[in-house]
PDB file of C-alpha atoms in Angstrom:
ATOM      1  CA  MET A   1       3.744  68.267-126.533  1.00  0.00           C
ATOM      2  CA  ARG A   2       1.435  70.105-128.949  1.00  0.00           C
ATOM      3  CA  CYS A   3      -2.344  70.411-128.641  1.00  0.00           C
ATOM      4  CA  ASP A   4      -4.979  71.476-131.129  1.00  0.00           C
ATOM      5  CA  ALA A   5      -7.495  74.256-130.568  1.00  0.00           C
ATOM      6  CA  ARG A   6      -9.665  71.933-128.478  1.00  0.00           C
ATOM      7  CA  GLY A   7      -6.750  71.095-126.173  1.00  0.00           C
ATOM      8  CA  TYR A   8      -6.318  67.514-127.380  1.00  0.00           C
ATOM      9  CA  VAL A   9      -3.048  65.837-128.280  1.00  0.00           C
ATOM     10  CA  THR A  10      -2.426  64.067-131.583  1.00  0.00           C
ATOM     11  CA  LEU A  11      -0.844  60.669-130.910  1.00  0.00           C
ATOM     12  CA  SER A  12       1.643  60.917-133.771  1.00  0.00           C
ATOM     13  CA  ARG A  13       2.965  64.171-132.273  1.00  0.00           C
ATOM     14  CA  LEU A  14       3.599  62.778-128.813  1.00  0.00           C
ATOM     15  CA  LYS A  15       7.243  62.569-127.843  1.00  0.00           C
ATOM     16  CA  GLN A  16       7.953  58.983-126.944  1.00  0.00           C
ATOM     17  CA  PRO A  17       9.839  58.448-123.665  1.00  0.00           C
ATOM     18  CA  GLY A  18      13.425  57.239-123.895  1.00  0.00           C
ATOM     19  CA  SER A  19      14.070  53.595-123.206  1.00  0.00           C
ATOM     20  CA  THR A  20      16.535  54.323-120.415  1.00  0.00           C
ATOM     21  CA  GLN A  21      13.906  56.267-118.531  1.00  0.00           C
ATOM     22  CA  HIS A  22      11.105  53.775-118.980  1.00  0.00           C
ATOM     23  CA  ARG A  23      12.900  50.424-119.039  1.00  0.00           C
ATOM     24  CA  SER A  24      10.928  47.787-117.160  1.00  0.00           C
ATOM     25  CA  SER A  25      11.929  44.549-115.567  1.00  0.00           C
ATOM     26  CA  LEU A  26       8.731  42.951-116.873  1.00  0.00           C
ATOM     27  CA  THR A  27       9.161  40.459-119.690  1.00  0.00           C
ATOM     28  CA  MET A  28       5.438  40.563-120.500  1.00  0.00           C
ATOM     29  CA  PHE A  29       2.866  43.352-120.307  1.00  0.00           C
ATOM     30  CA  THR A  30      -0.904  42.998-120.727  1.00  0.00           C
ATOM     31  CA  PHE A  31      -3.501  45.659-121.486  1.00  0.00           C
ATOM     32  CA  SER A  32      -7.077  45.804-122.739  1.00  0.00           C
ATOM     33  CA  LEU A  33      -8.373  47.723-125.742  1.00  0.00           C
ATOM     34  CA  THR A  34     -12.056  48.676-125.750  1.00  0.00           C
ATOM     35  CA  LEU A  35     -13.361  49.821-129.146  1.00  0.00           C
ATOM     36  CA  VAL A  36     -16.530  51.930-129.326  1.00  0.00           C
ATOM     37  CA  ARG A  37     -18.290  53.149-132.448  1.00  0.00           C
ATOM     38  CA  HIS A  38     -19.562  56.731-132.329  1.00  0.00           C
ATOM     39  CA  GLY A  39     -23.200  57.581-131.623  1.00  0.00           C
ATOM     40  CA  GLU A  40     -25.816  58.050-134.327  1.00  0.00           C
ATOM     41  CA  THR A  41     -25.777  61.032-136.685  1.00  0.00           C
ATOM     42  CA  GLN A  42     -28.608  62.180-138.933  1.00  0.00           C
ATOM     43  CA  TYR A  43     -26.677  60.715-141.864  1.00  0.00           C
ATOM     44  CA  ASN A  44     -26.714  57.322-140.122  1.00  0.00           C
ATOM     45  CA  ARG A  45     -30.453  57.617-139.633  1.00  0.00           C
ATOM     46  CA  ASP A  46     -30.969  58.569-143.277  1.00  0.00           C
ATOM     47  CA  LYS A  47     -28.621  55.801-144.490  1.00  0.00           C
ATOM     48  CA  LEU A  48     -26.195  58.230-146.113  1.00  0.00           C
ATOM     49  CA  LEU A  49     -22.453  57.605-146.349  1.00  0.00           C
ATOM     50  CA  GLN A  50     -20.248  59.937-144.317  1.00  0.00           C
ATOM     51  CA  GLY A  51     -16.704  58.651-144.599  1.00  0.00           C
ATOM     52  CA  GLN A  52     -14.138  61.357-143.897  1.00  0.00           C
ATOM     53  CA  GLY A  53     -15.423  64.236-146.028  1.00  0.00           C
ATOM     54  CA  VAL A  54     -18.809  64.550-144.318  1.00  0.00           C
ATOM     55  CA  ASP A  55     -18.268  65.450-140.664  1.00  0.00           C
ATOM     56  CA  THR A  56     -21.684  65.678-139.020  1.00  0.00           C
ATOM     57  CA  PRO A  57     -22.617  66.031-135.320  1.00  0.00           C
ATOM     58  CA  LEU A  58     -24.448  63.472-133.221  1.00  0.00           C
ATOM     59  CA  SER A  59     -28.225  63.424-133.492  1.00  0.00           C
ATOM     60  CA  GLU A  60     -30.368  63.602-130.372  1.00  0.00           C
ATOM     61  CA  THR A  61     -30.541  59.814-130.417  1.00  0.00           C
ATOM     62  CA  GLY A  62     -26.758  59.706-130.866  1.00  0.00           C
ATOM     63  CA  LEU A  63     -26.284  61.844-127.769  1.00  0.00           C
ATOM     64  CA  GLN A  64     -28.519  59.464-125.810  1.00  0.00           C
ATOM     65  CA  GLN A  65     -26.564  56.462-127.127  1.00  0.00           C
ATOM     66  CA  ALA A  66     -23.262  58.082-126.127  1.00  0.00           C
ATOM     67  CA  ASP A  67     -24.615  58.750-122.658  1.00  0.00           C
ATOM     68  CA  ALA A  68     -25.819  55.138-122.405  1.00  0.00           C
ATOM     69  CA  VAL A  69     -22.424  53.674-123.339  1.00  0.00           C
ATOM     70  CA  GLY A  70     -20.754  56.180-121.004  1.00  0.00           C
ATOM     71  CA  ARG A  71     -22.887  54.977-118.104  1.00  0.00           C
ATOM     72  CA  TYR A  72     -22.169  51.372-119.103  1.00  0.00           C
ATOM     73  CA  LEU A  73     -18.399  51.933-119.034  1.00  0.00           C
ATOM     74  CA  ARG A  74     -18.336  54.402-116.151  1.00  0.00           C
ATOM     75  CA  GLY A  75     -16.653  52.088-113.637  1.00  0.00           C
ATOM     76  CA  ILE A  76     -13.647  51.229-115.838  1.00  0.00           C
ATOM     77  CA  THR A  77     -10.465  53.217-115.249  1.00  0.00           C
ATOM     78  CA  PHE A  78      -9.216  53.958-118.761  1.00  0.00           C
ATOM     79  CA  ASN A  79      -5.540  54.877-118.618  1.00  0.00           C
ATOM     80  CA  ASP A  80      -5.528  56.113-122.221  1.00  0.00           C
ATOM     81  CA  VAL A  81      -8.329  57.407-124.442  1.00  0.00           C
ATOM     82  CA  PHE A  82      -7.977  57.754-128.225  1.00  0.00           C
ATOM     83  CA  ALA A  83     -10.562  59.078-130.664  1.00  0.00           C
ATOM     84  CA  SER A  84     -10.847  59.729-134.362  1.00  0.00           C
ATOM     85  CA  ASP A  85     -10.600  63.468-134.922  1.00  0.00           C
ATOM     86  CA  LEU A  86     -13.994  63.567-136.688  1.00  0.00           C
ATOM     87  CA  GLN A  87     -16.557  65.322-134.516  1.00  0.00           C
ATOM     88  CA  ARG A  88     -18.999  62.427-134.176  1.00  0.00           C
ATOM     89  CA  ALA A  89     -16.251  60.329-132.559  1.00  0.00           C
ATOM     90  CA  VAL A  90     -14.845  63.183-130.475  1.00  0.00           C
ATOM     91  CA  ARG A  91     -18.241  64.049-129.009  1.00  0.00           C
ATOM     92  CA  THR A  92     -18.960  60.406-128.189  1.00  0.00           C
ATOM     93  CA  ALA A  93     -15.622  60.098-126.381  1.00  0.00           C
ATOM     94  CA  GLU A  94     -16.258  63.327-124.466  1.00  0.00           C
ATOM     95  CA  ILE A  95     -19.586  62.012-123.198  1.00  0.00           C
ATOM     96  CA  ILE A  96     -18.037  58.678-122.192  1.00  0.00           C
ATOM     97  CA  LEU A  97     -15.384  60.509-120.166  1.00  0.00           C
ATOM     98  CA  LYS A  98     -17.990  62.808-118.626  1.00  0.00           C
ATOM     99  CA  ASN A  99     -19.808  59.754-117.272  1.00  0.00           C
ATOM    100  CA  SER A 100     -16.665  58.268-115.735  1.00  0.00           C
ATOM    101  CA  THR A 101     -16.720  57.834-111.972  1.00  0.00           C
ATOM    102  CA  HIS A 102     -13.022  58.716-111.909  1.00  0.00           C
ATOM    103  CA  SER A 103     -12.637  62.458-111.363  1.00  0.00           C
ATOM    104  CA  SER A 104      -9.245  62.890-113.010  1.00  0.00           C
ATOM    105  CA  GLY A 105      -9.457  60.976-116.247  1.00  0.00           C
ATOM    106  CA  PRO A 106      -6.788  60.721-118.942  1.00  0.00           C
ATOM    107  CA  GLU A 107      -6.184  63.309-121.628  1.00  0.00           C
ATOM    108  CA  MET A 108      -7.995  62.454-124.835  1.00  0.00           C
ATOM    109  CA  VAL A 109      -5.736  61.849-127.832  1.00  0.00           C
ATOM    110  CA  LEU A 110      -7.155  62.721-131.253  1.00  0.00           C
ATOM    111  CA  GLU A 111      -5.756  60.456-133.957  1.00  0.00           C
ATOM    112  CA  PRO A 112      -6.374  60.802-137.718  1.00  0.00           C
ATOM    113  CA  LEU A 113      -5.346  57.149-138.127  1.00  0.00           C
ATOM    114  CA  LEU A 114      -8.688  56.250-136.490  1.00  0.00           C
ATOM    115  CA  ARG A 115     -10.835  58.075-139.059  1.00  0.00           C
ATOM    116  CA  GLU A 116     -13.598  56.317-140.950  1.00  0.00           C
ATOM    117  CA  ARG A 117     -12.881  54.680-144.280  1.00  0.00           C
ATOM    118  CA  GLY A 118     -12.849  57.227-147.075  1.00  0.00           C
ATOM    119  CA  PHE A 119     -15.659  56.551-149.575  1.00  0.00           C
ATOM    120  CA  GLY A 120     -14.563  59.036-152.232  1.00  0.00           C
ATOM    121  CA  VAL A 121     -17.303  60.164-154.621  1.00  0.00           C
ATOM    122  CA  ALA A 122     -19.890  58.136-152.667  1.00  0.00           C
ATOM    123  CA  GLU A 123     -19.626  60.310-149.547  1.00  0.00           C
ATOM    124  CA  GLY A 124     -22.847  62.175-148.828  1.00  0.00           C
ATOM    125  CA  ARG A 125     -24.826  59.823-151.074  1.00  0.00           C
ATOM    126  CA  PRO A 126     -27.275  57.049-150.125  1.00  0.00           C
ATOM    127  CA  LYS A 127     -25.779  53.663-149.292  1.00  0.00           C
ATOM    128  CA  ASP A 128     -27.881  52.208-152.105  1.00  0.00           C
ATOM    129  CA  ASP A 129     -25.831  54.292-154.558  1.00  0.00           C
ATOM    130  CA  LEU A 130     -22.701  52.499-153.370  1.00  0.00           C
ATOM    131  CA  LYS A 131     -24.418  49.137-153.865  1.00  0.00           C
ATOM    132  CA  ASN A 132     -25.424  50.131-157.387  1.00  0.00           C
ATOM    133  CA  MET A 133     -21.880  51.276-158.186  1.00  0.00           C
ATOM    134  CA  ALA A 134     -20.519  47.965-156.898  1.00  0.00           C
ATOM    135  CA  ASN A 135     -23.021  45.948-158.921  1.00  0.00           C
ATOM    136  CA  ALA A 136     -22.112  47.886-162.057  1.00  0.00           C
ATOM    137  CA  ALA A 137     -18.444  47.040-161.422  1.00  0.00           C
ATOM    138  CA  GLY A 138     -19.277  43.363-160.845  1.00  0.00           C
ATOM    139  CA  GLN A 139     -18.099  43.453-157.213  1.00  0.00           C
ATOM    140  CA  SER A 140     -19.646  42.959-153.806  1.00  0.00           C
ATOM    141  CA  CYS A 141     -20.505  46.168-151.997  1.00  0.00           C
ATOM    142  CA  ARG A 142     -18.191  45.285-149.108  1.00  0.00           C
ATOM    143  CA  ASP A 143     -15.140  44.873-151.368  1.00  0.00           C
ATOM    144  CA  TYR A 144     -15.877  47.683-153.813  1.00  0.00           C
ATOM    145  CA  THR A 145     -13.837  50.889-153.672  1.00  0.00           C
ATOM    146  CA  PRO A 146     -15.559  53.933-155.206  1.00  0.00           C
ATOM    147  CA  PRO A 147     -13.426  56.407-157.156  1.00  0.00           C
ATOM    148  CA  GLY A 148     -11.351  58.470-154.755  1.00  0.00           C
ATOM    149  CA  GLY A 149     -12.080  56.114-151.857  1.00  0.00           C
ATOM    150  CA  GLU A 150      -9.861  53.936-149.671  1.00  0.00           C
ATOM    151  CA  THR A 151      -9.429  50.245-150.284  1.00  0.00           C
ATOM    152  CA  LEU A 152      -9.931  47.900-147.359  1.00  0.00           C
ATOM    153  CA  ASP A 153      -6.188  47.203-147.400  1.00  0.00           C
ATOM    154  CA  GLN A 154      -5.478  50.921-147.031  1.00  0.00           C
ATOM    155  CA  VAL A 155      -7.804  51.115-144.036  1.00  0.00           C
ATOM    156  CA  LYS A 156      -6.101  48.058-142.519  1.00  0.00           C
ATOM    157  CA  LEU A 157      -2.717  49.695-143.035  1.00  0.00           C
ATOM    158  CA  ARG A 158      -3.905  52.737-141.048  1.00  0.00           C
ATOM    159  CA  PHE A 159      -5.021  50.455-138.208  1.00  0.00           C
ATOM    160  CA  LYS A 160      -1.707  48.587-138.253  1.00  0.00           C
ATOM    161  CA  LYS A 161       0.132  51.905-137.985  1.00  0.00           C
ATOM    162  CA  PHE A 162      -2.066  52.867-135.036  1.00  0.00           C
ATOM    163  CA  LEU A 163      -1.402  49.544-133.310  1.00  0.00           C
ATOM    164  CA  LYS A 164       2.342  49.981-133.743  1.00  0.00           C
ATOM    165  CA  VAL A 165       2.322  53.387-132.055  1.00  0.00           C
ATOM    166  CA  LEU A 166      -0.193  52.215-129.437  1.00  0.00           C
ATOM    167  CA  PHE A 167       1.899  49.191-128.458  1.00  0.00           C
ATOM    168  CA  LYS A 168       5.004  51.330-128.031  1.00  0.00           C
ATOM    169  CA  ARG A 169       3.093  53.876-125.967  1.00  0.00           C
ATOM    170  CA  MET A 170       1.644  51.175-123.731  1.00  0.00           C
ATOM    171  CA  LEU A 171       5.068  49.731-122.973  1.00  0.00           C
ATOM    172  CA  ASP A 172       6.801  53.091-122.554  1.00  0.00           C
ATOM    173  CA  GLU A 173       4.100  54.720-120.432  1.00  0.00           C
ATOM    174  CA  HIS A 174       2.680  51.857-118.379  1.00  0.00           C
ATOM    175  CA  CYS A 175       5.042  48.902-118.196  1.00  0.00           C
ATOM    176  CA  ARG A 176       6.808  50.131-115.041  1.00  0.00           C
ATOM    177  CA  SER A 177       3.599  51.202-113.278  1.00  0.00           C
ATOM    178  CA  ALA A 178       2.017  47.852-114.085  1.00  0.00           C
ATOM    179  CA  ALA A 179       5.002  46.115-112.499  1.00  0.00           C
ATOM    180  CA  ASP A 180       4.585  48.191-109.347  1.00  0.00           C
ATOM    181  CA  ALA A 181       0.812  47.729-109.154  1.00  0.00           C
ATOM    182  CA  PRO A 182      -0.634  45.299-106.577  1.00  0.00           C
ATOM    183  CA  ALA A 183      -1.621  41.875-107.788  1.00  0.00           C
ATOM    184  CA  ARG A 184      -5.186  41.581-109.034  1.00  0.00           C
ATOM    185  CA  ALA A 185      -7.565  38.690-109.526  1.00  0.00           C
ATOM    186  CA  SER A 186      -6.561  36.000-111.995  1.00  0.00           C
ATOM    187  CA  GLU A 187      -8.036  35.549-115.444  1.00  0.00           C
ATOM    188  CA  PRO A 188     -11.211  33.524-115.915  1.00  0.00           C
ATOM    189  CA  GLU A 189     -10.624  29.805-116.352  1.00  0.00           C
ATOM    190  CA  GLY A 190      -9.717  29.069-119.959  1.00  0.00           C
ATOM    191  CA  ALA A 191      -8.257  32.490-120.756  1.00  0.00           C
ATOM    192  CA  ALA A 192      -4.692  31.360-120.200  1.00  0.00           C
ATOM    193  CA  ASN A 193      -4.956  28.550-122.739  1.00  0.00           C
ATOM    194  CA  GLY A 194      -6.523  30.728-125.437  1.00  0.00           C
ATOM    195  CA  ALA A 195     -10.250  30.185-124.857  1.00  0.00           C
ATOM    196  CA  GLU A 196     -11.901  33.245-123.346  1.00  0.00           C
ATOM    197  CA  ALA A 197     -14.758  32.370-120.995  1.00  0.00           C
ATOM    198  CA  PRO A 198     -18.149  33.534-122.266  1.00  0.00           C
ATOM    199  CA  GLY A 199     -18.938  37.106-121.244  1.00  0.00           C
ATOM    200  CA  SER A 200     -21.582  37.891-118.673  1.00  0.00           C
ATOM    201  CA  GLY A 201     -22.620  41.144-120.320  1.00  0.00           C
ATOM    202  CA  ALA A 202     -20.887  43.156-117.604  1.00  0.00           C
ATOM    203  CA  ALA A 203     -18.825  46.178-118.630  1.00  0.00           C
ATOM    204  CA  ASP A 204     -15.685  44.710-117.043  1.00  0.00           C
ATOM    205  CA  ASP A 205     -15.824  41.360-118.851  1.00  0.00           C
ATOM    206  CA  GLY A 206     -12.292  40.186-119.634  1.00  0.00           C
ATOM    207  CA  LEU A 207     -10.559  42.730-117.385  1.00  0.00           C
ATOM    208  CA  LEU A 208      -9.676  40.516-114.421  1.00  0.00           C
ATOM    209  CA  GLY A 209      -5.923  40.503-113.985  1.00  0.00           C
ATOM    210  CA  VAL A 210      -5.414  43.194-116.647  1.00  0.00           C
ATOM    211  CA  PRO A 211      -3.720  46.276-115.128  1.00  0.00           C
ATOM    212  CA  VAL A 212      -4.016  48.846-117.932  1.00  0.00           C
ATOM    213  CA  HIS A 213      -6.983  49.796-120.110  1.00  0.00           C
ATOM    214  CA  ALA A 214      -7.186  51.789-123.336  1.00  0.00           C
ATOM    215  CA  LEU A 215     -10.326  53.165-124.987  1.00  0.00           C
ATOM    216  CA  VAL A 216     -10.681  53.884-128.714  1.00  0.00           C
ATOM    217  CA  VAL A 217     -13.706  55.671-130.213  1.00  0.00           C
ATOM    218  CA  SER A 218     -13.876  55.254-133.975  1.00  0.00           C
ATOM    219  CA  HIS A 219     -16.229  54.344-136.830  1.00  0.00           C
ATOM    220  CA  GLY A 220     -18.224  51.415-138.178  1.00  0.00           C
ATOM    221  CA  ALA A 221     -16.302  50.433-141.315  1.00  0.00           C
ATOM    222  CA  TYR A 222     -12.963  51.097-139.601  1.00  0.00           C
ATOM    223  CA  ILE A 223     -13.793  48.927-136.568  1.00  0.00           C
ATOM    224  CA  ARG A 224     -14.968  46.121-138.832  1.00  0.00           C
ATOM    225  CA  VAL A 225     -11.620  46.147-140.656  1.00  0.00           C
ATOM    226  CA  ALA A 226      -9.782  46.326-137.319  1.00  0.00           C
ATOM    227  CA  VAL A 227     -11.615  43.299-135.894  1.00  0.00           C
ATOM    228  CA  LYS A 228     -10.942  41.262-139.045  1.00  0.00           C
ATOM    229  CA  HIS A 229      -7.231  42.106-138.831  1.00  0.00           C
ATOM    230  CA  LEU A 230      -7.036  41.141-135.164  1.00  0.00           C
ATOM    231  CA  VAL A 231      -8.874  37.862-135.701  1.00  0.00           C
ATOM    232  CA  GLU A 232      -7.641  36.738-139.115  1.00  0.00           C
ATOM    233  CA  ASP A 233      -4.135  38.200-139.329  1.00  0.00           C
ATOM    234  CA  LEU A 234      -3.058  38.357-135.670  1.00  0.00           C
ATOM    235  CA  LYS A 235      -4.843  35.073-134.858  1.00  0.00           C
ATOM    236  CA  SER A 236      -6.706  36.362-131.826  1.00  0.00           C
ATOM    237  CA  SER A 237      -8.229  33.696-129.622  1.00  0.00           C
ATOM    238  CA  LEU A 238     -12.009  33.842-129.577  1.00  0.00           C
ATOM    239  CA  PRO A 239     -14.791  33.562-127.003  1.00  0.00           C
ATOM    240  CA  ALA A 240     -16.158  30.058-126.616  1.00  0.00           C
ATOM    241  CA  GLY A 241     -19.020  29.345-129.004  1.00  0.00           C
ATOM    242  CA  VAL A 242     -18.849  32.640-130.864  1.00  0.00           C
ATOM    243  CA  LYS A 243     -20.030  32.686-134.479  1.00  0.00           C
ATOM    244  CA  MET A 244     -17.815  34.307-137.107  1.00  0.00           C
ATOM    245  CA  SER A 245     -20.850  36.102-138.527  1.00  0.00           C
ATOM    246  CA  GLN A 246     -21.297  37.779-135.145  1.00  0.00           C
ATOM    247  CA  LEU A 247     -17.627  38.758-134.925  1.00  0.00           C
ATOM    248  CA  PHE A 248     -17.606  40.454-138.314  1.00  0.00           C
ATOM    249  CA  SER A 249     -21.103  41.909-138.324  1.00  0.00           C
ATOM    250  CA  PRO A 250     -21.406  45.717-138.576  1.00  0.00           C
ATOM    251  CA  SER A 251     -21.108  47.455-135.231  1.00  0.00           C
ATOM    252  CA  PRO A 252     -24.237  49.375-134.192  1.00  0.00           C
ATOM    253  CA  ASN A 253     -23.849  52.983-133.106  1.00  0.00           C
ATOM    254  CA  THR A 254     -21.953  52.895-129.749  1.00  0.00           C
ATOM    255  CA  GLY A 255     -21.425  49.153-130.142  1.00  0.00           C
ATOM    256  CA  VAL A 256     -18.592  47.952-127.868  1.00  0.00           C
ATOM    257  CA  SER A 257     -15.820  45.461-128.706  1.00  0.00           C
ATOM    258  CA  ARG A 258     -12.894  44.400-126.524  1.00  0.00           C
ATOM    259  CA  PHE A 259      -9.520  42.713-127.059  1.00  0.00           C
ATOM    260  CA  VAL A 260      -6.705  41.952-124.613  1.00  0.00           C
ATOM    261  CA  PHE A 261      -3.071  42.093-125.755  1.00  0.00           C
ATOM    262  CA  THR A 262       0.088  40.718-124.191  1.00  0.00           C
ATOM    263  CA  LEU A 263       3.325  42.393-125.301  1.00  0.00           C
ATOM    264  CA  SER A 264       7.006  41.843-124.783  1.00  0.00           C
ATOM    265  CA  ARG A 265       9.833  44.258-125.475  1.00  0.00           C
ATOM    266  CA  GLY A 266      12.043  43.120-128.340  1.00  0.00           C
ATOM    267  CA  GLU A 267      15.174  44.677-129.770  1.00  0.00           C
ATOM    268  CA  GLY A 268      13.182  46.189-132.623  1.00  0.00           C
ATOM    269  CA  GLY A 269      10.309  47.377-130.445  1.00  0.00           C
ATOM    270  CA  PRO A 270       7.129  45.855-128.984  1.00  0.00           C
ATOM    271  CA  VAL A 271       6.399  42.229-129.845  1.00  0.00           C
ATOM    272  CA  LEU A 272       2.849  40.877-129.710  1.00  0.00           C
ATOM    273  CA  ALA A 273       2.882  37.685-127.650  1.00  0.00           C
ATOM    274  CA  ALA A 274      -0.876  37.057-127.490  1.00  0.00           C
ATOM    275  CA  CYS A 275      -4.189  38.581-128.530  1.00  0.00           C
ATOM    276  CA  ARG A 276      -7.631  37.485-127.429  1.00  0.00           C
ATOM    277  CA  CYS A 277     -11.101  38.689-128.237  1.00  0.00           C
ATOM    278  CA  VAL A 278     -13.426  39.151-125.268  1.00  0.00           C
ATOM    279  CA  PHE A 279     -16.523  40.244-127.220  1.00  0.00           C
ATOM    280  CA  THR A 280     -17.555  42.289-130.253  1.00  0.00           C
ATOM    281  CA  ASN A 281     -20.452  44.578-131.154  1.00  0.00           C
ATOM    282  CA  ARG A 282     -22.070  44.503-127.718  1.00  0.00           C
ATOM    283  CA  LYS A 283     -25.140  46.741-127.501  1.00  0.00           C
ATOM    284  CA  ASP A 284     -26.887  45.693-124.276  1.00  0.00           C
ATOM    285  CA  HIS A 285     -26.433  49.217-122.891  1.00  0.00           C
ATOM    286  CA  LEU A 286     -28.767  50.644-125.540  1.00  0.00           C
ATOM    287  CA  GLY A 287     -31.868  49.007-124.129  1.00  0.00           C
ATOM    288  CA  LYS A 288     -34.775  50.307-126.229  1.00  0.00           C
ATOM    289  CA  LEU A 289     -32.719  53.027-127.902  1.00  0.00           C
ATOM    290  CA  PRO A 290     -32.288  52.642-131.689  1.00  0.00           C
ATOM    291  CA  ALA A 291     -29.067  50.934-132.795  1.00  0.00           C
ATOM    292  CA  ALA A 292     -28.745  52.077-136.400  1.00  0.00           C
ATOM    293  CA  GLU A 293     -26.002  50.558-138.571  1.00  0.00           C
TER     294      GLU A 293
END
């Protein structure tokens, strides 16, 4: 196992356990994935594009937002924590872990696959410049790729690669321990047949009966692409009464989204049996703090 100078492991460098050592008698395994966008930076406040080439720290407001989401999530035992290796995501994840009520938390894994979308020549420039470039090309701003930037399909491919490694890690690391864990409360009524009960706003919404929890701290454009992939391509079940515009709206700084996955172990690796969305872009924890997009 190799760590960087900050003592964090890169997921792609982790040695995966052998199947003979981690084989489980479970046919199905369920875990939750909580996605959090990083706290505000000065570039967010000034409506400047950061992407991957501009790596700025959290602003004072961003630090307060990170502390607020950390206090909101403090009672959840995250078994695995993954963060983009850009400093605004790393610092947000550090503050979340610092707020945890669990003294011995998991080791944070820094993963380049979770980085923000690359915006090429538009990085460091006002968002309005990107809109003007898109208009000149006859495209919508959302679909436009500036020179040197990543297409939305390229960002989705990065997320799919992350999911593949994540699913394998979840089965290899936690499937046996989940089988040995004591039974927990059942899912809310409706969850089993694909309709998630409406959330109460509590931090543990959707976690009843789910034995293992993963946290990912990433970026706005990346999370938006990830949610669209989970909903449109993987056919995630949705909360009752949710509007699609709400699902796919931009996440505010430290906005929280949650999905629950059920996996089985196939001959070729993990197989996704079910995916359900619990909520997206929740920001109740911010109170009167700014929630810049």
